[in-house]
């Protein structure tokens, strides 16, 4: 008796992030995390709080231009 195994093509697709933590967003934007905390404190950028964690929308982080690298 032969058995035929059916192969299911299950590729895992990682969904895009909806939110960034401040530390990760700062790295993407090329600014110090303290700058983003300051903007959150003064409600100048969109954010969400999850308990004590501050989350920044990925749509905003990816839309903002990154800071140019300073030449020394």
mmCIF file of N, CA and C in Angstrom:
data_model
loop_
_atom_site.group_PDB
_atom_site.id
_atom_site.type_symbol
_atom_site.label_atom_id
_atom_site.label_comp_id
_atom_site.label_asym_id
_atom_site.label_seq_id
_atom_site.Cartn_x
_atom_site.Cartn_y
_atom_site.Cartn_z
ATOM 1 N N UNK A 1 0.844 -1.168 0.000
ATOM 2 C CA UNK A 1 0.000 0.000 0.000
ATOM 3 C C UNK A 1 0.893 1.236 0.000
ATOM 4 N N UNK A 2 0.629 2.112 -0.898
ATOM 5 C CA UNK A 2 1.411 3.342 -0.961
ATOM 6 C C UNK A 2 0.550 4.500 -0.504
ATOM 7 N N UNK A 3 1.172 5.373 0.225
ATOM 8 C CA UNK A 3 0.444 6.565 0.672
ATOM 9 C C UNK A 3 1.046 7.779 -0.024
ATOM 10 N N UNK A 4 0.202 8.632 -0.407
ATOM 11 C CA UNK A 4 0.672 9.861 -1.032
ATOM 12 C C UNK A 4 0.420 11.010 -0.074
ATOM 13 N N UNK A 5 1.475 11.659 0.227
ATOM 14 C CA UNK A 5 1.351 12.796 1.134
ATOM 15 C C UNK A 5 1.014 14.032 0.319
ATOM 16 N N UNK A 6 -0.004 14.697 0.748
ATOM 17 C CA UNK A 6 -0.374 15.929 0.068
ATOM 18 C C UNK A 6 0.399 17.080 0.705
ATOM 19 N N UNK A 7 1.025 17.797 -0.129
ATOM 20 C CA UNK A 7 1.820 18.914 0.365
ATOM 21 C C UNK A 7 0.977 20.174 0.328
ATOM 22 N N UNK A 8 0.868 20.771 1.456
ATOM 23 C CA UNK A 8 0.156 22.049 1.494
ATOM 24 C C UNK A 8 1.187 23.154 1.452
ATOM 25 N N UNK A 9 0.951 24.078 0.621
ATOM 26 C CA UNK A 9 1.881 25.182 0.458
ATOM 27 C C UNK A 9 1.526 26.256 1.472
ATOM 28 N N UNK A 10 2.115 26.173 2.626
ATOM 29 C CA UNK A 10 1.794 27.147 3.678
ATOM 30 C C UNK A 10 3.011 28.018 3.933
ATOM 31 N N UNK A 11 3.033 29.116 3.251
ATOM 32 C CA UNK A 11 4.111 30.059 3.484
ATOM 33 C C UNK A 11 3.633 31.059 4.509
ATOM 34 N N UNK A 12 4.468 31.317 5.463
ATOM 35 C CA UNK A 12 4.086 32.257 6.497
ATOM 36 C C UNK A 12 4.466 33.656 6.054
ATOM 37 N N UNK A 13 3.504 34.509 6.110
ATOM 38 C CA UNK A 13 3.713 35.901 5.743
ATOM 39 C C UNK A 13 3.647 36.711 7.025
ATOM 40 N N UNK A 14 4.716 37.406 7.313
ATOM 41 C CA UNK A 14 4.745 38.232 8.508
ATOM 42 C C UNK A 14 4.015 39.534 8.223
ATOM 43 N N UNK A 15 2.979 39.812 8.990
ATOM 44 C CA UNK A 15 2.260 41.066 8.743
ATOM 45 C C UNK A 15 3.138 42.258 9.106
ATOM 46 N N UNK A 16 2.907 43.352 8.428
ATOM 47 C CA UNK A 16 3.676 44.562 8.719
ATOM 48 C C UNK A 16 3.339 45.057 10.124
ATOM 49 N N UNK A 17 4.314 45.640 10.752
ATOM 50 C CA UNK A 17 4.079 46.191 12.088
ATOM 51 C C UNK A 17 3.087 47.323 12.005
ATOM 52 N N UNK A 18 2.236 47.392 12.993
ATOM 53 C CA UNK A 18 1.301 48.508 13.050
ATOM 54 C C UNK A 18 1.834 49.614 13.941
ATOM 55 N N UNK A 19 2.689 49.250 14.888
ATOM 56 C CA UNK A 19 3.243 50.215 15.825
ATOM 57 C C UNK A 19 4.721 49.933 16.067
ATOM 58 N N UNK A 20 5.463 50.983 16.371
ATOM 59 C CA UNK A 20 6.859 50.879 16.766
ATOM 60 C C UNK A 20 6.990 51.333 18.209
ATOM 61 N N UNK A 21 7.884 50.710 18.960
ATOM 62 C CA UNK A 21 8.254 51.255 20.253
ATOM 63 C C UNK A 21 9.122 52.472 19.993
ATOM 64 N N UNK A 22 9.217 53.347 20.966
ATOM 65 C CA UNK A 22 9.961 54.595 20.775
ATOM 66 C C UNK A 22 11.412 54.306 20.394
ATOM 67 N N UNK A 23 12.032 53.348 21.060
ATOM 68 C CA UNK A 23 13.434 53.015 20.790
ATOM 69 C C UNK A 23 13.619 52.571 19.336
ATOM 70 N N UNK A 24 12.722 51.734 18.844
ATOM 71 C CA UNK A 24 12.816 51.245 17.463
ATOM 72 C C UNK A 24 12.517 52.362 16.462
ATOM 73 N N UNK A 25 11.529 53.189 16.767
ATOM 74 C CA UNK A 25 11.188 54.299 15.875
ATOM 75 C C UNK A 25 12.344 55.287 15.792
ATOM 76 N N UNK A 26 13.010 55.524 16.909
ATOM 77 C CA UNK A 26 14.155 56.440 16.916
ATOM 78 C C UNK A 26 15.267 55.913 16.024
ATOM 79 N N UNK A 27 15.483 54.617 16.054
ATOM 80 C CA UNK A 27 16.515 54.012 15.216
ATOM 81 C C UNK A 27 16.150 54.161 13.739
ATOM 82 N N UNK A 28 14.881 53.947 13.402
ATOM 83 C CA UNK A 28 14.433 54.071 12.015
ATOM 84 C C UNK A 28 14.558 55.517 11.536
ATOM 85 N N UNK A 29 14.187 56.467 12.391
ATOM 86 C CA UNK A 29 14.192 57.876 12.012
ATOM 87 C C UNK A 29 15.561 58.530 12.128
ATOM 88 N N UNK A 30 16.457 57.906 12.879
ATOM 89 C CA UNK A 30 17.789 58.480 13.047
ATOM 90 C C UNK A 30 17.832 59.633 14.029
ATOM 91 N N UNK A 31 16.967 59.584 15.038
ATOM 92 C CA UNK A 31 16.949 60.626 16.067
ATOM 93 C C UNK A 31 17.108 59.952 17.433
ATOM 94 N N UNK A 32 17.519 60.714 18.454
ATOM 95 C CA UNK A 32 17.602 60.135 19.796
ATOM 96 C C UNK A 32 16.202 59.810 20.336
ATOM 97 N N UNK A 33 16.067 58.739 21.108
ATOM 98 C CA UNK A 33 14.752 58.405 21.683
ATOM 99 C C UNK A 33 14.171 59.550 22.513
ATOM 100 N N UNK A 34 15.024 60.295 23.196
ATOM 101 C CA UNK A 34 14.538 61.399 24.031
ATOM 102 C C UNK A 34 13.769 62.430 23.202
ATOM 103 N N UNK A 35 14.164 62.621 21.955
ATOM 104 C CA UNK A 35 13.460 63.556 21.072
ATOM 105 C C UNK A 35 12.015 63.112 20.873
ATOM 106 N N UNK A 36 11.830 61.821 20.639
ATOM 107 C CA UNK A 36 10.465 61.306 20.440
ATOM 108 C C UNK A 36 9.660 61.366 21.735
ATOM 109 N N UNK A 37 10.305 61.063 22.886
ATOM 110 C CA UNK A 37 9.588 61.183 24.159
ATOM 111 C C UNK A 37 9.148 62.624 24.390
ATOM 112 N N UNK A 38 9.988 63.576 24.044
ATOM 113 C CA UNK A 38 9.642 64.987 24.201
ATOM 114 C C UNK A 38 8.434 65.345 23.328
ATOM 115 N N UNK A 39 8.439 64.882 22.079
ATOM 116 C CA UNK A 39 7.323 65.163 21.175
ATOM 117 C C UNK A 39 6.031 64.517 21.664
ATOM 118 N N UNK A 40 6.135 63.332 22.254
ATOM 119 C CA UNK A 40 4.951 62.664 22.819
ATOM 120 C C UNK A 40 4.434 63.457 24.016
ATOM 121 N N UNK A 41 5.337 63.887 24.893
ATOM 122 C CA UNK A 41 4.924 64.649 26.078
ATOM 123 C C UNK A 41 4.162 65.912 25.700
ATOM 124 N N UNK A 42 4.548 66.535 24.601
ATOM 125 C CA UNK A 42 3.892 67.764 24.158
ATOM 126 C C UNK A 42 2.826 67.503 23.096
ATOM 127 N N UNK A 43 2.493 66.232 22.912
ATOM 128 C CA UNK A 43 1.435 65.794 21.997
ATOM 129 C C UNK A 43 1.606 66.371 20.592
ATOM 130 N N UNK A 44 2.841 66.332 20.078
ATOM 131 C CA UNK A 44 3.122 66.841 18.752
ATOM 132 C C UNK A 44 3.205 65.742 17.701
ATOM 133 N N UNK A 45 3.178 64.486 18.153
ATOM 134 C CA UNK A 45 3.180 63.357 17.221
ATOM 135 C C UNK A 45 2.107 62.372 17.668
ATOM 136 N N UNK A 46 1.590 61.562 16.740
ATOM 137 C CA UNK A 46 0.575 60.573 17.125
ATOM 138 C C UNK A 46 1.211 59.440 17.921
ATOM 139 N N UNK A 47 0.496 58.959 18.925
ATOM 140 C CA UNK A 47 1.005 57.855 19.743
ATOM 141 C C UNK A 47 -0.144 57.145 20.430
ATOM 142 N N UNK A 48 0.153 55.981 20.946
ATOM 143 C CA UNK A 48 -0.787 55.210 21.762
ATOM 144 C C UNK A 48 -0.046 54.746 23.000
ATOM 145 N N UNK A 49 -0.747 54.626 24.078
ATOM 146 C CA UNK A 49 -0.168 54.058 25.297
ATOM 147 C C UNK A 49 -0.769 52.678 25.521
ATOM 148 N N UNK A 50 0.095 51.748 25.816
ATOM 149 C CA UNK A 50 -0.323 50.402 26.175
ATOM 150 C C UNK A 50 0.286 50.146 27.540
ATOM 151 N N UNK A 51 -0.488 50.461 28.578
ATOM 152 C CA UNK A 51 0.064 50.427 29.918
ATOM 153 C C UNK A 51 1.052 51.570 30.062
ATOM 154 N N UNK A 52 2.302 51.234 30.334
ATOM 155 C CA UNK A 52 3.330 52.267 30.436
ATOM 156 C C UNK A 52 4.136 52.400 29.145
ATOM 157 N N UNK A 53 3.859 51.552 28.170
ATOM 158 C CA UNK A 53 4.609 51.559 26.919
ATOM 159 C C UNK A 53 3.996 52.565 25.944
ATOM 160 N N UNK A 54 4.856 53.320 25.290
ATOM 161 C CA UNK A 54 4.417 54.283 24.292
ATOM 162 C C UNK A 54 4.682 53.673 22.919
ATOM 163 N N UNK A 55 3.656 53.673 22.076
ATOM 164 C CA UNK A 55 3.764 53.103 20.737
ATOM 165 C C UNK A 55 3.482 54.182 19.704
ATOM 166 N N UNK A 56 4.290 54.191 18.652
ATOM 167 C CA UNK A 56 4.107 55.148 17.566
ATOM 168 C C UNK A 56 3.600 54.410 16.338
ATOM 169 N N UNK A 57 2.598 54.941 15.650
ATOM 170 C CA UNK A 57 2.047 54.252 14.477
ATOM 171 C C UNK A 57 3.112 54.071 13.388
ATOM 172 N N UNK A 58 3.168 52.873 12.842
ATOM 173 C CA UNK A 58 4.150 52.570 11.791
ATOM 174 C C UNK A 58 3.922 53.453 10.574
ATOM 175 N N UNK A 59 2.685 53.781 10.278
ATOM 176 C CA UNK A 59 2.394 54.634 9.120
ATOM 177 C C UNK A 59 3.064 55.992 9.283
ATOM 178 N N UNK A 60 3.083 56.539 10.494
ATOM 179 C CA UNK A 60 3.724 57.823 10.732
ATOM 180 C C UNK A 60 5.243 57.698 10.676
ATOM 181 N N UNK A 61 5.783 56.662 11.320
ATOM 182 C CA UNK A 61 7.237 56.473 11.368
ATOM 183 C C UNK A 61 7.801 56.279 9.966
ATOM 184 N N UNK A 62 7.141 55.481 9.164
ATOM 185 C CA UNK A 62 7.655 55.181 7.827
ATOM 186 C C UNK A 62 7.421 56.323 6.846
ATOM 187 N N UNK A 63 6.517 57.236 7.161
ATOM 188 C CA UNK A 63 6.233 58.368 6.287
ATOM 189 C C UNK A 63 7.189 59.526 6.547
ATOM 190 N N UNK A 64 7.661 59.668 7.785
ATOM 191 C CA UNK A 64 8.541 60.781 8.147
ATOM 192 C C UNK A 64 9.917 60.608 7.517
ATOM 193 N N UNK A 65 10.512 61.704 7.062
ATOM 194 C CA UNK A 65 11.865 61.589 6.497
ATOM 195 C C UNK A 65 12.882 61.314 7.592
ATOM 196 N N UNK A 66 13.901 60.562 7.252
ATOM 197 C CA UNK A 66 14.941 60.253 8.233
ATOM 198 C C UNK A 66 15.922 61.412 8.300
ATOM 199 N N UNK A 67 16.590 61.523 9.423
ATOM 200 C CA UNK A 67 17.586 62.580 9.603
ATOM 201 C C UNK A 67 18.851 62.196 8.844
ATOM 202 N N UNK A 68 19.475 63.157 8.172
ATOM 203 C CA UNK A 68 20.723 62.829 7.468
ATOM 204 C C UNK A 68 21.830 62.526 8.459
ATOM 205 N N UNK A 69 22.750 61.675 8.068
ATOM 206 C CA UNK A 69 23.875 61.315 8.916
ATOM 207 C C UNK A 69 24.844 62.487 8.931
ATOM 208 N N UNK A 70 25.249 62.885 10.150
ATOM 209 C CA UNK A 70 26.181 64.015 10.277
ATOM 210 C C UNK A 70 27.584 63.572 9.872
ATOM 211 N N UNK A 71 28.223 64.426 9.111
ATOM 212 C CA UNK A 71 29.601 64.144 8.733
ATOM 213 C C UNK A 71 30.524 64.728 9.789
ATOM 214 N N UNK A 72 31.590 64.018 10.070
ATOM 215 C CA UNK A 72 32.526 64.481 11.116
ATOM 216 C C UNK A 72 33.739 65.116 10.529
#
